[in-house]
């Protein structure tokens, strides 16, 4: 079960699917929480060969410009959709009865937790997501925004209701949590990233899930036309009118979301600019690419991600797309991806161990991967 709102959850599900198939497991069905605001990308259907069923699920509401998150409106809209969510739970129940899974892996989909405590079932539940790091006593939140902290903690707990294990994907290692079900885990990256050629070309890669930020990038570009920018966005106009690639001029191109094209450009860029999604930042860190993170306005999780990734050495964060600040930072970026890569490459054993422990069925023994400690860097002004 996958929360379809975030691209990171989808790529994590793809990575887990590939690991499970390699290890001889069968993935009988994928349930994805859908959003009227955003379609599941084509690469999700291409990568996963199991049947994919979409159900109506809680999601965020953005402003008219498709930029910032509106928390109050999101809560109100989801309350109005309670009957739709009850129908979704009924669909999930029919699928569970039909497929009779041994294990359900939940990628931060709230309906998975609700179903686990509201319906009788025989499967084991493993929940996977970066947001579960908030449940660890040693995770340090930004000092302000107490109400948002409590909200994201409680929401994360709700998505993990009934879980036998919770894998908290993290930028770095933390001590074992008091809750023995909570395991600090390396990021779950798609397999292509491990063999991706890495070069250093003279362009910035910009990842904008919300198309409303295209204006900011265009405005900055008009004042700095000498800088080459490749930008990925979910803008429908780029996809339909320009067939997925809008070349504004010699140095600015907007692309529709495309996993292969994005990874190829990520391997060649001199730096990544993104809205602080966990997955894209981790991919850049694995490749040794500096990152500038601009959290979506009102998106508290990305607000935390930007500060947490900065501590882990990913790069810098800002409140707007002031790319000149990032260009000035790049020459001074400290690349420590070698130790980080070793930790990330141990994720397959972590995931399989969790599944084997909840099912009681064990495969060949593998040596544990000891993750490195990642030192905290001082904030770059």
mmCIF file of C-alpha atoms in Angstrom, residues 101-355:
data_model
loop_
_atom_site.group_PDB
_atom_site.id
_atom_site.type_symbol
_atom_site.label_atom_id
_atom_site.label_comp_id
_atom_site.label_asym_id
_atom_site.label_seq_id
_atom_site.Cartn_x
_atom_site.Cartn_y
_atom_site.Cartn_z
ATOM 1 C CA UNK A 101 -1.132 -11.748 1.809
ATOM 2 C CA UNK A 102 1.409 -12.928 4.373
ATOM 3 C CA UNK A 103 2.816 -9.390 4.657
ATOM 4 C CA UNK A 104 1.529 -5.961 3.736
ATOM 5 C CA UNK A 105 4.201 -3.280 3.277
ATOM 6 C CA UNK A 106 2.838 0.186 3.944
ATOM 7 C CA UNK A 107 4.537 3.245 2.433
ATOM 8 C CA UNK A 108 2.981 5.898 4.684
ATOM 9 C CA UNK A 109 -0.572 5.338 3.433
ATOM 10 C CA UNK A 110 -2.957 6.309 6.288
ATOM 11 C CA UNK A 111 -5.662 3.873 5.148
ATOM 12 C CA UNK A 112 -3.257 0.984 5.833
ATOM 13 C CA UNK A 113 -3.049 1.846 9.528
ATOM 14 C CA UNK A 114 -6.784 2.477 9.777
ATOM 15 C CA UNK A 115 -7.553 -0.826 8.067
ATOM 16 C CA UNK A 116 -5.136 -2.751 10.305
ATOM 17 C CA UNK A 117 -6.983 -1.723 13.473
ATOM 18 C CA UNK A 118 -10.539 -1.709 12.102
ATOM 19 C CA UNK A 119 -10.658 -5.056 10.273
ATOM 20 C CA UNK A 120 -9.731 -8.563 11.293
ATOM 21 C CA UNK A 121 -6.768 -9.806 9.307
ATOM 22 C CA UNK A 122 -4.024 -12.435 9.403
ATOM 23 C CA UNK A 123 -1.229 -10.590 7.611
ATOM 24 C CA UNK A 124 1.822 -8.969 9.184
ATOM 25 C CA UNK A 125 2.301 -5.255 8.605
ATOM 26 C CA UNK A 126 5.644 -3.526 7.920
ATOM 27 C CA UNK A 127 5.483 0.272 7.570
ATOM 28 C CA UNK A 128 8.198 2.130 5.678
ATOM 29 C CA UNK A 129 8.779 5.873 5.437
ATOM 30 C CA UNK A 130 11.091 8.729 6.255
ATOM 31 C CA UNK A 131 8.443 10.409 8.405
ATOM 32 C CA UNK A 132 8.729 7.630 11.008
ATOM 33 C CA UNK A 133 12.033 9.191 12.076
ATOM 34 C CA UNK A 134 9.830 11.710 13.917
ATOM 35 C CA UNK A 135 8.821 8.916 16.306
ATOM 36 C CA UNK A 136 12.416 8.491 17.541
ATOM 37 C CA UNK A 137 13.176 10.228 20.826
ATOM 38 C CA UNK A 138 16.534 11.547 19.553
ATOM 39 C CA UNK A 139 15.232 13.211 16.408
ATOM 40 C CA UNK A 140 15.649 16.979 16.761
ATOM 41 C CA UNK A 141 12.803 19.090 15.403
ATOM 42 C CA UNK A 142 13.204 22.760 14.530
ATOM 43 C CA UNK A 143 12.756 24.729 17.749
ATOM 44 C CA UNK A 144 9.609 26.555 16.643
ATOM 45 C CA UNK A 145 6.350 25.165 15.221
ATOM 46 C CA UNK A 146 5.347 22.986 18.214
ATOM 47 C CA UNK A 147 1.801 22.436 16.931
ATOM 48 C CA UNK A 148 3.062 21.196 13.569
ATOM 49 C CA UNK A 149 5.461 18.858 15.365
ATOM 50 C CA UNK A 150 2.679 17.218 17.320
ATOM 51 C CA UNK A 151 0.475 17.003 14.235
ATOM 52 C CA UNK A 152 3.089 15.209 12.111
ATOM 53 C CA UNK A 153 3.989 12.861 14.987
ATOM 54 C CA UNK A 154 0.353 11.886 15.521
ATOM 55 C CA UNK A 155 -0.290 11.517 11.789
ATOM 56 C CA UNK A 156 2.763 9.279 11.420
ATOM 57 C CA UNK A 157 1.583 7.147 14.342
ATOM 58 C CA UNK A 158 -1.822 6.811 12.680
ATOM 59 C CA UNK A 159 -0.332 5.560 9.403
ATOM 60 C CA UNK A 160 1.677 2.959 11.341
ATOM 61 C CA UNK A 161 -1.179 1.626 13.493
ATOM 62 C CA UNK A 162 -0.987 -2.146 13.873
ATOM 63 C CA UNK A 163 2.554 -2.363 12.454
ATOM 64 C CA UNK A 164 4.790 -5.280 13.423
ATOM 65 C CA UNK A 165 7.861 -3.339 12.280
ATOM 66 C CA UNK A 166 8.400 0.313 11.339
ATOM 67 C CA UNK A 167 11.372 1.172 9.116
ATOM 68 C CA UNK A 168 12.278 4.835 9.632
ATOM 69 C CA UNK A 169 14.284 5.830 6.556
ATOM 70 C CA UNK A 170 16.907 8.353 7.608
ATOM 71 C CA UNK A 171 19.703 10.596 6.334
ATOM 72 C CA UNK A 172 21.888 9.216 9.152
ATOM 73 C CA UNK A 173 21.943 6.651 11.937
ATOM 74 C CA UNK A 174 20.438 7.109 15.400
ATOM 75 C CA UNK A 175 20.612 4.855 18.494
ATOM 76 C CA UNK A 176 18.111 2.011 18.821
ATOM 77 C CA UNK A 177 14.697 3.407 19.738
ATOM 78 C CA UNK A 178 12.937 2.404 22.960
ATOM 79 C CA UNK A 179 10.166 1.029 20.778
ATOM 80 C CA UNK A 180 11.815 -2.157 19.469
ATOM 81 C CA UNK A 181 9.495 -2.153 16.461
ATOM 82 C CA UNK A 182 11.045 1.103 15.229
ATOM 83 C CA UNK A 183 14.191 0.491 13.153
ATOM 84 C CA UNK A 184 16.407 3.289 11.824
ATOM 85 C CA UNK A 185 17.014 2.354 8.211
ATOM 86 C CA UNK A 186 19.075 3.582 5.245
ATOM 87 C CA UNK A 187 17.129 5.264 2.417
ATOM 88 C CA UNK A 188 15.325 2.942 0.006
ATOM 89 C CA UNK A 189 16.621 4.084 -3.378
ATOM 90 C CA UNK A 190 15.727 2.764 -6.819
ATOM 91 C CA UNK A 191 18.252 0.304 -8.205
ATOM 92 C CA UNK A 192 19.255 2.443 -11.209
ATOM 93 C CA UNK A 193 20.942 4.968 -8.936
ATOM 94 C CA UNK A 194 23.622 2.437 -7.906
ATOM 95 C CA UNK A 195 25.015 2.052 -11.443
ATOM 96 C CA UNK A 196 24.411 5.598 -12.670
ATOM 97 C CA UNK A 197 27.420 7.228 -14.399
ATOM 98 C CA UNK A 198 28.483 10.394 -12.563
ATOM 99 C CA UNK A 199 29.923 13.372 -14.443
ATOM 100 C CA UNK A 200 30.249 17.102 -13.753
ATOM 101 C CA UNK A 201 28.569 19.192 -16.449
ATOM 102 C CA UNK A 202 27.783 22.880 -16.363
ATOM 103 C CA UNK A 203 24.071 22.923 -15.559
ATOM 104 C CA UNK A 204 21.733 22.881 -12.564
ATOM 105 C CA UNK A 205 18.955 20.312 -12.228
ATOM 106 C CA UNK A 206 15.732 21.658 -10.698
ATOM 107 C CA UNK A 207 12.970 19.382 -9.399
ATOM 108 C CA UNK A 208 9.601 21.141 -8.929
ATOM 109 C CA UNK A 209 6.727 18.798 -8.161
ATOM 110 C CA UNK A 210 4.350 21.751 -7.796
ATOM 111 C CA UNK A 211 4.155 23.602 -11.111
ATOM 112 C CA UNK A 212 3.421 26.921 -9.377
ATOM 113 C CA UNK A 213 7.150 27.412 -8.789
ATOM 114 C CA UNK A 214 7.862 27.592 -12.531
ATOM 115 C CA UNK A 215 7.318 31.349 -12.447
ATOM 116 C CA UNK A 216 10.020 31.822 -9.817
ATOM 117 C CA UNK A 217 12.498 29.829 -11.871
ATOM 118 C CA UNK A 218 11.592 31.705 -15.055
ATOM 119 C CA UNK A 219 11.952 35.079 -13.308
ATOM 120 C CA UNK A 220 15.399 34.147 -11.969
ATOM 121 C CA UNK A 221 16.443 32.831 -15.368
ATOM 122 C CA UNK A 222 15.547 36.094 -17.078
ATOM 123 C CA UNK A 223 18.098 37.862 -14.883
ATOM 124 C CA UNK A 224 20.722 35.091 -15.211
ATOM 125 C CA UNK A 225 20.320 33.718 -18.761
ATOM 126 C CA UNK A 226 23.907 32.454 -18.766
ATOM 127 C CA UNK A 227 23.076 29.620 -16.323
ATOM 128 C CA UNK A 228 21.796 26.386 -17.889
ATOM 129 C CA UNK A 229 18.747 24.976 -16.098
ATOM 130 C CA UNK A 230 16.907 21.680 -16.626
ATOM 131 C CA UNK A 231 13.651 21.686 -14.628
ATOM 132 C CA UNK A 232 11.213 18.835 -13.961
ATOM 133 C CA UNK A 233 7.581 19.648 -13.162
ATOM 134 C CA UNK A 234 4.121 18.085 -13.087
ATOM 135 C CA UNK A 235 2.713 20.939 -15.218
ATOM 136 C CA UNK A 236 -0.007 19.585 -17.547
ATOM 137 C CA UNK A 237 0.775 22.192 -20.192
ATOM 138 C CA UNK A 238 4.364 20.976 -20.488
ATOM 139 C CA UNK A 239 3.129 17.398 -20.787
ATOM 140 C CA UNK A 240 0.305 17.961 -23.252
ATOM 141 C CA UNK A 241 1.162 21.098 -25.246
ATOM 142 C CA UNK A 242 4.926 20.540 -25.476
ATOM 143 C CA UNK A 243 4.917 16.736 -25.433
ATOM 144 C CA UNK A 244 6.888 16.576 -22.186
ATOM 145 C CA UNK A 245 9.695 19.012 -23.058
ATOM 146 C CA UNK A 246 9.362 22.802 -23.243
ATOM 147 C CA UNK A 247 12.585 24.424 -24.382
ATOM 148 C CA UNK A 248 12.059 28.056 -23.399
ATOM 149 C CA UNK A 249 15.418 29.124 -24.833
ATOM 150 C CA UNK A 250 19.013 27.949 -25.160
ATOM 151 C CA UNK A 251 19.578 27.623 -21.401
ATOM 152 C CA UNK A 252 16.150 26.886 -19.854
ATOM 153 C CA UNK A 253 14.168 23.676 -20.427
ATOM 154 C CA UNK A 254 11.121 22.372 -18.563
ATOM 155 C CA UNK A 255 10.561 18.594 -18.605
ATOM 156 C CA UNK A 256 7.574 16.502 -17.562
ATOM 157 C CA UNK A 257 8.284 13.958 -14.827
ATOM 158 C CA UNK A 258 10.328 11.131 -16.336
ATOM 159 C CA UNK A 259 12.387 8.800 -14.151
ATOM 160 C CA UNK A 260 15.006 7.839 -16.738
ATOM 161 C CA UNK A 261 15.591 11.357 -18.013
ATOM 162 C CA UNK A 262 15.721 12.769 -14.485
ATOM 163 C CA UNK A 263 18.314 10.228 -13.306
ATOM 164 C CA UNK A 264 20.484 10.788 -16.382
ATOM 165 C CA UNK A 265 20.500 14.531 -15.745
ATOM 166 C CA UNK A 266 21.043 14.020 -12.010
ATOM 167 C CA UNK A 267 24.201 12.059 -12.774
ATOM 168 C CA UNK A 268 25.540 14.884 -14.933
ATOM 169 C CA UNK A 269 24.460 18.040 -13.110
ATOM 170 C CA UNK A 270 26.694 20.222 -10.951
ATOM 171 C CA UNK A 271 23.959 20.512 -8.317
ATOM 172 C CA UNK A 272 20.312 19.712 -7.540
ATOM 173 C CA UNK A 273 17.693 22.290 -6.569
ATOM 174 C CA UNK A 274 14.502 20.741 -5.150
ATOM 175 C CA UNK A 275 11.613 21.251 -2.765
ATOM 176 C CA UNK A 276 13.156 19.151 0.041
ATOM 177 C CA UNK A 277 11.585 15.803 -0.764
ATOM 178 C CA UNK A 278 13.473 13.052 1.092
ATOM 179 C CA UNK A 279 14.035 10.725 -1.841
ATOM 180 C CA UNK A 280 15.541 13.169 -4.329
ATOM 181 C CA UNK A 281 17.899 14.579 -1.692
ATOM 182 C CA UNK A 282 19.110 11.070 -0.781
ATOM 183 C CA UNK A 283 19.742 10.245 -4.429
ATOM 184 C CA UNK A 284 21.825 13.384 -4.832
ATOM 185 C CA UNK A 285 23.772 12.585 -1.656
ATOM 186 C CA UNK A 286 24.501 9.077 -2.928
ATOM 187 C CA UNK A 287 25.943 10.539 -6.139
ATOM 188 C CA UNK A 288 27.906 13.208 -4.253
ATOM 189 C CA UNK A 289 25.875 16.080 -5.730
ATOM 190 C CA UNK A 290 25.326 19.266 -3.641
ATOM 191 C CA UNK A 291 21.683 20.143 -2.985
ATOM 192 C CA UNK A 292 19.714 23.333 -2.451
ATOM 193 C CA UNK A 293 16.406 22.672 -0.678
ATOM 194 C CA UNK A 294 13.429 25.060 -0.829
ATOM 195 C CA UNK A 295 10.554 23.515 1.176
ATOM 196 C CA UNK A 296 7.040 23.870 -0.223
ATOM 197 C CA UNK A 297 5.332 26.632 1.731
ATOM 198 C CA UNK A 298 3.212 25.169 4.537
ATOM 199 C CA UNK A 299 4.751 21.687 4.128
ATOM 200 C CA UNK A 300 6.175 20.987 7.584
ATOM 201 C CA UNK A 301 7.738 17.656 6.634
ATOM 202 C CA UNK A 302 9.812 19.323 3.930
ATOM 203 C CA UNK A 303 10.673 22.098 6.371
ATOM 204 C CA UNK A 304 12.140 19.425 8.665
ATOM 205 C CA UNK A 305 13.783 17.552 5.776
ATOM 206 C CA UNK A 306 15.674 20.638 4.636
ATOM 207 C CA UNK A 307 17.183 21.233 8.066
ATOM 208 C CA UNK A 308 17.859 17.564 8.741
ATOM 209 C CA UNK A 309 19.547 17.012 5.364
ATOM 210 C CA UNK A 310 21.672 20.119 5.951
ATOM 211 C CA UNK A 311 22.914 18.554 9.206
ATOM 212 C CA UNK A 312 23.788 15.413 7.267
ATOM 213 C CA UNK A 313 25.868 17.425 4.808
ATOM 214 C CA UNK A 314 23.547 17.403 1.770
ATOM 215 C CA UNK A 315 23.836 21.131 1.118
ATOM 216 C CA UNK A 316 21.927 24.311 1.963
ATOM 217 C CA UNK A 317 18.308 25.369 2.355
ATOM 218 C CA UNK A 318 16.451 28.593 1.678
ATOM 219 C CA UNK A 319 12.915 29.985 1.608
ATOM 220 C CA UNK A 320 12.967 30.833 -2.108
ATOM 221 C CA UNK A 321 14.780 29.853 -5.287
ATOM 222 C CA UNK A 322 17.741 32.217 -4.943
ATOM 223 C CA UNK A 323 19.981 30.103 -7.118
ATOM 224 C CA UNK A 324 22.902 32.544 -6.958
ATOM 225 C CA UNK A 325 23.309 31.603 -3.303
ATOM 226 C CA UNK A 326 23.555 27.951 -4.314
ATOM 227 C CA UNK A 327 26.045 28.649 -7.110
ATOM 228 C CA UNK A 328 28.260 30.447 -4.590
ATOM 229 C CA UNK A 329 28.030 27.449 -2.228
ATOM 230 C CA UNK A 330 28.827 24.655 -4.723
ATOM 231 C CA UNK A 331 32.645 25.159 -4.833
ATOM 232 C CA UNK A 332 32.779 24.755 -1.048
ATOM 233 C CA UNK A 333 30.559 21.665 -0.808
ATOM 234 C CA UNK A 334 32.185 18.822 1.142
ATOM 235 C CA UNK A 335 31.517 15.532 -0.636
ATOM 236 C CA UNK A 336 31.417 12.583 1.767
ATOM 237 C CA UNK A 337 29.326 10.190 -0.302
ATOM 238 C CA UNK A 338 31.698 7.194 0.027
ATOM 239 C CA UNK A 339 30.700 6.362 3.614
ATOM 240 C CA UNK A 340 27.096 7.279 2.857
ATOM 241 C CA UNK A 341 27.014 4.917 -0.149
ATOM 242 C CA UNK A 342 28.137 1.955 1.973
ATOM 243 C CA UNK A 343 25.277 2.511 4.374
ATOM 244 C CA UNK A 344 22.650 2.985 1.643
ATOM 245 C CA UNK A 345 23.702 -0.204 -0.114
ATOM 246 C CA UNK A 346 22.745 -2.202 3.005
ATOM 247 C CA UNK A 347 19.021 -1.447 2.650
ATOM 248 C CA UNK A 348 18.181 -4.722 0.905
ATOM 249 C CA UNK A 349 19.257 -6.780 3.908
ATOM 250 C CA UNK A 350 17.411 -4.440 6.312
ATOM 251 C CA UNK A 351 14.117 -4.795 4.433
ATOM 252 C CA UNK A 352 14.386 -8.558 3.973
ATOM 253 C CA UNK A 353 15.362 -9.039 7.626
ATOM 254 C CA UNK A 354 12.224 -7.199 8.738
ATOM 255 C CA UNK A 355 10.009 -9.373 6.534
#
